[in-house]
Amino acid sequence: MTVRVHLSSNLRGPTDGIADIKGSGTTVGALIDDLDHQYPGLGDTLRSGVSVVIDGLLIAHPQYHQLNDGVQVFFVPQSAGG
Amino acid sequence: MSRVHVTCTINGDPVEFLCDGGQTLLDALRDEVGLTGAKEGCGTGDCGTCSVVMDGRLLCSCLVLAAEAEGSIVSTVEGMADGDDLHPLQQCFLEGAALQCGICTPGFLIAAKALLDRNPDPTETEVRYGLAGNLCRCTGYDKIVRSVMDAAKKINAGTGDHH
Amino acid sequence: MTITEPKPSYKYVGTRLVRPDGLEKVTGRARFAADLNIAGQLHAVVVRSPHAHARIVSIDTSAAEAMPGVKSVITGDDFPAVDSSHRQYDMCVNVIARDKVFYEGHAVAAVAAATLKQAQAAAAAVKVDYEVLPAVLTIDEALADNAPVLHSHMLTRGAEPPAEAASNVAAVTRFSGGNIEAGFAEADIVIEREFSTKPVHQGYIEPHACVADTGQDGYATIWCSSQGHFNVRSSTATLLGWETTRIKVMPAEIGGGFGGKTTIYLEPLAVALSSQAGRPVKMVMTRSEVFRATGPSPSTKIRVKLGAKKDGTLIAGDAYLVYSNGAYAGAGGMLGAMTVFESYNIANFGVEALDVVMNTARSAAYRAPAAPLTAFATETVLDEIAEKLGIEAMELRLKNAVTEGDLSTMGFPLARIGFVECLEAIRSHPHFNAPLAPNQGRGLAAGYWFNIGESSSATVNLNEDGTATVVTGSPDIGGSRASMALMAAEELGIDPHDIRPVVGDTEAVGFTDVTEGSRATFATGMAVVQACRNMVVELRGRAAKMMEVEVDDINWVDGHAVYVGNGDSASGSSGDSAAKESLSLAAIARKAKRTGGPLTATGSLEAHGAGPAFAVHLCDVEVDPGTGVVRIVRYTAAQDAGTAIHPSYVEGQIQGGVAQGVGWALNEEYIYAPDGVMENPGFLDYRVPVASDLPMIDAVIVEVPNPAHPYGVRGVGEAGIVPPIPAVANAIHSATGCRIRDLPMSPVRVLEAITAGGASANGS
């Protein structure tokens, strides 16, 4: 399925600054593979130190997270804490 | 170097122990006597975590030589409760959530008891200055100060009569 | 005072249970790491570098080894080599230096002997030959063109074009949105200011300590205090090159951490010494070692520029952040970039953040790491905009505050958050309009923190007497056991006093990440709820057996299995007819042997949906115009807790954060001599707030439930330290007319500003 993707502004090197793109995959991992085909190098950018927000939920390790139709996937830098 | 023999009273019990001449009272309590309620937070008398009362005086046991305790009467946190009956300060600290990590708690309880023994009805300011030798990094002191004042009220009302 | 949205009514959640671990702590019986002693143990001390930057030419341990009582001496050579590409390289070479030392206090060797005195004497006899190198001690020095480069492998991450030469810049992070030039062009007012801050220490009262015992079989047990014993296990194994399962870590009570005990320092040394000596080894840091060699916060230089319309609408923001993380790469700048504009809607913005290294102790997380410093900058500039536009500071914030659906700096729409509710809680508080006395001033500031989820596990065991043991893997740093008991009580329907919450060792409970990011009550609480719900499924099944009815006809109500069927299926059976209506948890637990065996359930999860926390603080100060001494006279702090599981410990987290923030604002700083030696490594010269420095701190709990948590919990541990620095700074301005933008706002600095007639220390 095709989902909408938003990249936080620090992750847009491989897309030449484009924020909103589309990709397909049944999981976030598969989606990243697809995005990497479209924008070479984006896979490496998104595979480490990056979380996603889907339906308002922050997910820190999203590789196998299932994607449903119509969702928008926001890629954001991983946060930390004390 | 030969060890120093010390005889003293700790929490009402006669105690004998051997210590090095340079050993602090704190280390002797913890390592020779087995009372680990007093903690070492700094070793320089700046944090109050090792507070004990010796011969009626509140002091940092990290600044006293163990040999100086010869013949003295020492009170530590382990002696505050009367069997299962907690001291009103201990009870108020529990009910008032006056501890978070709890590392400073023994020192605060000892210092607070020394304060109330000297000044049974302190104002908030007197409590704050009375406890200014004890560091707490968790609570912001709010609940500690309230709990000490609550304990004072309890003791003065006779509802928490103790010792 | 609590502001509560309509929420389900709970029986136990939200009550003020006496903490289950409290009795041990008020009687002096609680065991912290340094309280543990094992028969036959040796005492070990660390040999530390006297230089801020030096190459280790050689280490001669022969004299030390020959000294009385000495059983083992180790250096970096006793650990497997580690490549700079290794994920935990920094941690590894920070624990024990290899070819270079990067700060005064860096560990270079360790010695174990029969007594502490013998170990100290032998440590002094370890001969280290250093080739002293020029030290980099400030951010400006680190960024200078001809700066000595600390790490020859450090190529700036995120640099465009990619970095080709090594530098002291570990990473650069950029965020942007809208059109920043157009935004500033549209602004009616633009204010740009610079800020500087020093490293400060978490200041936990318990120094790092551990006991390690390596057995003949090569398996080691570590007793230590930490914010995460599973992390101690994996990090120690990494350093030693061991399989993780060779190490078991027993969590001691932890005497404060605030982020500083999320990493390790002593444990691998203790295990290595114990392995060599064949004896248990105890290590306890001195306070001086804690200051010199464990995690201070980063130091910073920050420039923030904000543009607003006449009506107060923020329209453009630009920030340049430099965070020094000490000797190794860190994430201060990155986290600063993620927080600097996160609280407000600013359509056009740009942020550039550098993470740099220099020859000071490796920084560690400190409560909402990075955020108090970006808040200092943003909230101070906002205050100035409000002043210049003649708009109330509160109104300016309300006008621009983010709410649900607004976009984060990172581009995603925010879920339900409670920022506006916190602002309104402060606005409606009696403090807000209370009169001020001469020389007093009032400051308002807000703060934001992400909060995180991560992995947690819990096991619930029902005991034959009807009580429950709840085992989690989260070290309890501020009362989380009480929260676990309350949530389990609510789920199981039994009195929280009948629940014993314990922190299990690395072999007693499933993997659990570090207690950090305000995650324990949120994420581990979710694991506890999951375990309890699994337990209730099991209990219903057992009850169905006992009543001889279908499980679907059993509901779990208030600690009882209640039969809700029509009775047909049970008619004519040989079951205990008296028990058909309802069976208590205790009754089911008593018969567990006959209904299928012990009652145990687990919950393990990676927690999604950590809810951001917002805090809004109001601070009154009185400034002595003759001395520059600032006294905090009144303080009110509102924070969105989502749901306060245990209100007393939520208040405690808020109050503690305020006290640390006030110390950071007014007193605390690392002072270095020109050669990089820390000059104030003790509580006498590094002054943390004491009881007489503070007033009561009125904690206002705002409850806007986090939709992702079964009870609506947001983390509460960190957000409270974010607003105090700007709240104090804005209050000092209100009292004196002076804007101070360099920390700490010490009497000398305040007096200088007053004397200069309202000008800031760096000009305004």
PDB file of N, CA and C in Angstrom, chain C residues 637-665:
ATOM      1  N   ALA C 637       4.745  26.168  40.482  1.00  0.00           N
ATOM      2  CA  ALA C 637       5.112  25.385  39.306  1.00  0.00           C
ATOM      3  C   ALA C 637       3.945  24.505  38.891  1.00  0.00           C
ATOM      4  N   ALA C 638       3.457  24.731  37.675  1.00  0.00           N
ATOM      5  CA  ALA C 638       2.371  23.898  37.144  1.00  0.00           C
ATOM      6  C   ALA C 638       2.948  22.949  36.104  1.00  0.00           C
ATOM      7  N   GLN C 639       2.461  21.733  36.116  1.00  0.00           N
ATOM      8  CA  GLN C 639       2.976  20.759  35.146  1.00  0.00           C
ATOM      9  C   GLN C 639       1.879  19.763  34.788  1.00  0.00           C
ATOM     10  N   ASP C 640       1.862  19.416  33.511  1.00  0.00           N
ATOM     11  CA  ASP C 640       0.893  18.422  33.038  1.00  0.00           C
ATOM     12  C   ASP C 640       1.455  17.024  33.301  1.00  0.00           C
ATOM     13  N   ALA C 641       0.807  16.312  34.223  1.00  0.00           N
ATOM     14  CA  ALA C 641       1.255  14.958  34.561  1.00  0.00           C
ATOM     15  C   ALA C 641       0.477  13.907  33.776  1.00  0.00           C
ATOM     16  N   GLY C 642      -0.463  14.332  32.954  1.00  0.00           N
ATOM     17  CA  GLY C 642      -1.351  13.354  32.329  1.00  0.00           C
ATOM     18  C   GLY C 642      -2.347  12.893  33.377  1.00  0.00           C
ATOM     19  N   THR C 643      -1.975  11.861  34.094  1.00  0.00           N
ATOM     20  CA  THR C 643      -2.678  11.465  35.313  1.00  0.00           C
ATOM     21  C   THR C 643      -1.630  11.287  36.398  1.00  0.00           C
ATOM     22  N   ALA C 644      -1.857  11.867  37.544  1.00  0.00           N
ATOM     23  CA  ALA C 644      -0.925  11.702  38.665  1.00  0.00           C
ATOM     24  C   ALA C 644      -1.271  10.401  39.386  1.00  0.00           C
ATOM     25  N   ILE C 645      -0.463   9.377  39.188  1.00  0.00           N
ATOM     26  CA  ILE C 645      -0.733   8.097  39.844  1.00  0.00           C
ATOM     27  C   ILE C 645      -0.576   8.259  41.357  1.00  0.00           C
ATOM     28  N   HIS C 646       0.517   8.899  41.766  1.00  0.00           N
ATOM     29  CA  HIS C 646       0.744   9.186  43.186  1.00  0.00           C
ATOM     30  C   HIS C 646       1.051  10.675  43.302  1.00  0.00           C
ATOM     31  N   PRO C 647       0.049  11.490  43.633  1.00  0.00           N
ATOM     32  CA  PRO C 647       0.242  12.952  43.582  1.00  0.00           C
ATOM     33  C   PRO C 647       1.434  13.438  44.400  1.00  0.00           C
ATOM     34  N   SER C 648       1.709  12.817  45.546  1.00  0.00           N
ATOM     35  CA  SER C 648       2.816  13.317  46.371  1.00  0.00           C
ATOM     36  C   SER C 648       4.145  13.221  45.633  1.00  0.00           C
ATOM     37  N   TYR C 649       4.319  12.113  44.906  1.00  0.00           N
ATOM     38  CA  TYR C 649       5.612  11.956  44.230  1.00  0.00           C
ATOM     39  C   TYR C 649       5.657  12.692  42.903  1.00  0.00           C
ATOM     40  N   VAL C 650       4.504  13.019  42.344  1.00  0.00           N
ATOM     41  CA  VAL C 650       4.485  13.937  41.203  1.00  0.00           C
ATOM     42  C   VAL C 650       4.904  15.320  41.692  1.00  0.00           C
ATOM     43  N   GLU C 651       4.299  15.754  42.795  1.00  0.00           N
ATOM     44  CA  GLU C 651       4.697  17.054  43.370  1.00  0.00           C
ATOM     45  C   GLU C 651       6.188  17.044  43.694  1.00  0.00           C
ATOM     46  N   GLY C 652       6.649  15.933  44.251  1.00  0.00           N
ATOM     47  CA  GLY C 652       8.062  15.827  44.617  1.00  0.00           C
ATOM     48  C   GLY C 652       8.977  15.972  43.410  1.00  0.00           C
ATOM     49  N   GLN C 653       8.584  15.362  42.285  1.00  0.00           N
ATOM     50  CA  GLN C 653       9.396  15.499  41.078  1.00  0.00           C
ATOM     51  C   GLN C 653       9.426  16.961  40.626  1.00  0.00           C
ATOM     52  N   ILE C 654       8.277  17.610  40.683  1.00  0.00           N
ATOM     53  CA  ILE C 654       8.214  19.018  40.265  1.00  0.00           C
ATOM     54  C   ILE C 654       9.081  19.868  41.198  1.00  0.00           C
ATOM     55  N   GLN C 655       8.907  19.674  42.498  1.00  0.00           N
ATOM     56  CA  GLN C 655       9.641  20.491  43.477  1.00  0.00           C
ATOM     57  C   GLN C 655      11.149  20.249  43.378  1.00  0.00           C
ATOM     58  N   GLY C 656      11.523  19.000  43.170  1.00  0.00           N
ATOM     59  CA  GLY C 656      12.944  18.692  43.036  1.00  0.00           C
ATOM     60  C   GLY C 656      13.543  19.309  41.787  1.00  0.00           C
ATOM     61  N   GLY C 657      12.784  19.273  40.706  1.00  0.00           N
ATOM     62  CA  GLY C 657      13.260  19.890  39.468  1.00  0.00           C
ATOM     63  C   GLY C 657      13.454  21.387  39.640  1.00  0.00           C
ATOM     64  N   VAL C 658      12.519  22.015  40.349  1.00  0.00           N
ATOM     65  CA  VAL C 658      12.631  23.460  40.601  1.00  0.00           C
ATOM     66  C   VAL C 658      13.910  23.751  41.390  1.00  0.00           C
ATOM     67  N   ALA C 659      14.158  22.974  42.432  1.00  0.00           N
ATOM     68  CA  ALA C 659      15.333  23.243  43.274  1.00  0.00           C
ATOM     69  C   ALA C 659      16.619  23.099  42.460  1.00  0.00           C
ATOM     70  N   GLN C 660      16.688  22.058  41.644  1.00  0.00           N
ATOM     71  CA  GLN C 660      17.893  21.894  40.825  1.00  0.00           C
ATOM     72  C   GLN C 660      18.025  23.031  39.818  1.00  0.00           C
ATOM     73  N   GLY C 661      16.888  23.436  39.234  1.00  0.00           N
ATOM     74  CA  GLY C 661      16.926  24.528  38.268  1.00  0.00           C
ATOM     75  C   GLY C 661      17.344  25.841  38.903  1.00  0.00           C
ATOM     76  N   VAL C 662      16.884  26.074  40.130  1.00  0.00           N
ATOM     77  CA  VAL C 662      17.257  27.307  40.837  1.00  0.00           C
ATOM     78  C   VAL C 662      18.767  27.283  41.141  1.00  0.00           C
ATOM     79  N   GLY C 663      19.286  26.137  41.533  1.00  0.00           N
ATOM     80  CA  GLY C 663      20.724  26.021  41.762  1.00  0.00           C
ATOM     81  C   GLY C 663      21.517  26.304  40.496  1.00  0.00           C
ATOM     82  N   TRP C 664      21.040  25.771  39.388  1.00  0.00           N
ATOM     83  CA  TRP C 664      21.676  25.975  38.070  1.00  0.00           C
ATOM     84  C   TRP C 664      21.642  27.462  37.721  1.00  0.00           C
ATOM     85  N   ALA C 665      20.504  28.096  38.027  1.00  0.00           N
ATOM     86  CA  ALA C 665      20.345  29.512  37.694  1.00  0.00           C
ATOM     87  C   ALA C 665      21.275  30.394  38.517  1.00  0.00           C
TER      88      ALA C 665
END
